[in-house]
C-alpha positions as YAML, in Angstrom:
chain: A
units: angstrom
residues:
- id: 1
  name: MET
  ca: [36.60, 216.72, 33.02]
- id: 2
  name: ALA
  ca: [39.95, 216.59, 31.29]
- id: 3
  name: GLN
  ca: [42.67, 218.88, 32.59]
- id: 4
  name: VAL
  ca: [43.66, 220.06, 29.11]
- id: 5
  name: CYS
  ca: [44.05, 223.60, 27.79]
- id: 6
  name: GLN
  ca: [41.80, 224.04, 24.76]
- id: 7
  name: ILE
  ca: [44.25, 226.41, 23.07]
- id: 8
  name: THR
  ca: [47.73, 225.03, 23.73]
- id: 9
  name: GLY
  ca: [46.89, 221.38, 24.50]
- id: 10
  name: LYS
  ca: [48.83, 221.51, 27.77]
- id: 11
  name: ARG
  ca: [47.94, 218.59, 30.05]
- id: 12
  name: ARG
  ca: [49.12, 216.87, 33.21]
- id: 13
  name: ASN
  ca: [52.79, 216.02, 33.47]
- id: 14
  name: VAL
  ca: [53.98, 213.01, 35.48]
- id: 15
  name: GLY
  ca: [57.44, 212.91, 37.00]
- id: 16
  name: MET
  ca: [59.30, 211.51, 39.97]
- id: 17
  name: ASN
  ca: [60.20, 212.87, 43.38]
- id: 18
  name: VAL
  ca: [63.67, 211.56, 44.22]
- id: 19
  name: SER
  ca: [64.60, 211.52, 47.89]
- id: 20
  name: HIS
  ca: [68.10, 211.73, 49.33]
- id: 21
  name: SER
  ca: [68.19, 207.91, 49.56]
- id: 22
  name: HIS
  ca: [67.10, 207.77, 45.88]
- id: 23
  name: ILE
  ca: [63.63, 206.36, 46.60]
- id: 24
  name: ARG
  ca: [61.36, 207.45, 43.77]
- id: 25
  name: THR
  ca: [57.69, 208.33, 44.14]
- id: 26
  name: LYS
  ca: [55.41, 209.60, 41.42]
- id: 27
  name: LYS
  ca: [54.26, 213.19, 41.36]
- id: 28
  name: ARG
  ca: [52.11, 215.04, 38.89]
- id: 29
  name: SER
  ca: [52.07, 218.64, 37.80]
- id: 30
  name: ASP
  ca: [48.76, 220.08, 36.71]
- id: 31
  name: PRO
  ca: [48.63, 222.97, 34.24]
- id: 32
  name: ASN
  ca: [47.43, 226.32, 35.58]
- id: 33
  name: LEU
  ca: [43.95, 226.15, 34.02]
- id: 34
  name: HIS
  ca: [41.10, 228.63, 34.29]
- id: 35
  name: VAL
  ca: [37.59, 228.54, 32.89]
- id: 36
  name: LYS
  ca: [37.13, 231.96, 31.32]
- id: 37
  name: ARG
  ca: [34.38, 233.67, 29.37]
- id: 38
  name: PHE
  ca: [35.36, 235.74, 26.36]
- id: 39
  name: TRP
  ca: [33.07, 238.15, 24.54]
- id: 40
  name: VAL
  ca: [33.17, 237.53, 20.78]
- id: 41
  name: ALA
  ca: [31.89, 240.70, 19.13]
- id: 42
  name: GLY
  ca: [31.66, 239.14, 15.66]
- id: 43
  name: GLU
  ca: [29.22, 236.49, 16.94]
- id: 44
  name: ASN
  ca: [27.60, 238.73, 19.58]
- id: 45
  name: ARG
  ca: [27.93, 236.07, 22.30]
- id: 46
  name: TRP
  ca: [30.08, 234.80, 25.18]
- id: 47
  name: VAL
  ca: [32.39, 231.82, 24.68]
- id: 48
  name: ARG
  ca: [33.60, 229.71, 27.62]
- id: 49
  name: LEU
  ca: [37.06, 228.20, 27.30]
- id: 50
  name: ARG
  ca: [39.29, 226.20, 29.64]
- id: 51
  name: VAL
  ca: [42.65, 227.87, 29.11]
- id: 52
  name: SER
  ca: [46.07, 227.88, 30.72]
- id: 53
  name: THR
  ca: [47.83, 231.11, 31.55]
- id: 54
  name: HIS
  ca: [49.97, 230.61, 28.44]
- id: 55
  name: GLY
  ca: [46.73, 230.29, 26.45]
- id: 56
  name: LEU
  ca: [45.53, 233.59, 27.93]
- id: 57
  name: ARG
  ca: [48.72, 235.25, 26.72]
- id: 58
  name: ILE
  ca: [48.11, 233.86, 23.22]
- id: 59
  name: ILE
  ca: [44.56, 235.28, 23.26]
- id: 60
  name: ASN
  ca: [45.88, 238.67, 24.39]
- id: 61
  name: LYS
  ca: [48.44, 238.68, 21.60]
- id: 62
  name: ARG
  ca: [46.42, 237.32, 18.66]
- id: 63
  name: GLY
  ca: [42.83, 238.13, 19.65]
- id: 64
  name: ILE
  ca: [39.95, 235.82, 20.54]
- id: 65
  name: GLU
  ca: [38.50, 235.68, 17.02]
- id: 66
  name: ALA
  ca: [41.76, 234.47, 15.46]
- id: 67
  name: VAL
  ca: [42.18, 231.85, 18.19]
- id: 68
  name: LEU
  ca: [38.59, 230.62, 17.73]
- id: 69
  name: ARG
  ca: [39.16, 230.38, 13.99]
- id: 70
  name: ASP
  ca: [42.15, 228.09, 14.61]
- id: 71
  name: LEU
  ca: [40.20, 225.97, 17.12]
- id: 72
  name: ARG
  ca: [37.37, 225.44, 14.67]
- id: 73
  name: ALA
  ca: [39.83, 224.64, 11.86]
- id: 74
  name: ARG
  ca: [41.22, 221.73, 13.87]
- id: 75
  name: GLY
  ca: [37.70, 220.46, 14.57]
- id: 76
  name: GLU
  ca: [37.15, 221.53, 18.16]
- id: 77
  name: HIS
  ca: [33.58, 222.42, 19.15]
- id: 78
  name: VAL
  ca: [33.40, 225.99, 20.49]
...
């Protein structure tokens, strides 16, 4: 399962840990993702989305129906 937010497109970030002696090792930062169910009153059903916390803030601000409309416009199956 891909670690990608369905709303914002946030995904894993890869960077380097740099020690005092300047030895570099790879590290990765995962987005803060949650699988959430949202009730869509217009469709009278639940929708499950994998969203980051930033995506949750977008849903709170714009509303789930507007966000779903944008997801479907870019061709994502919801």
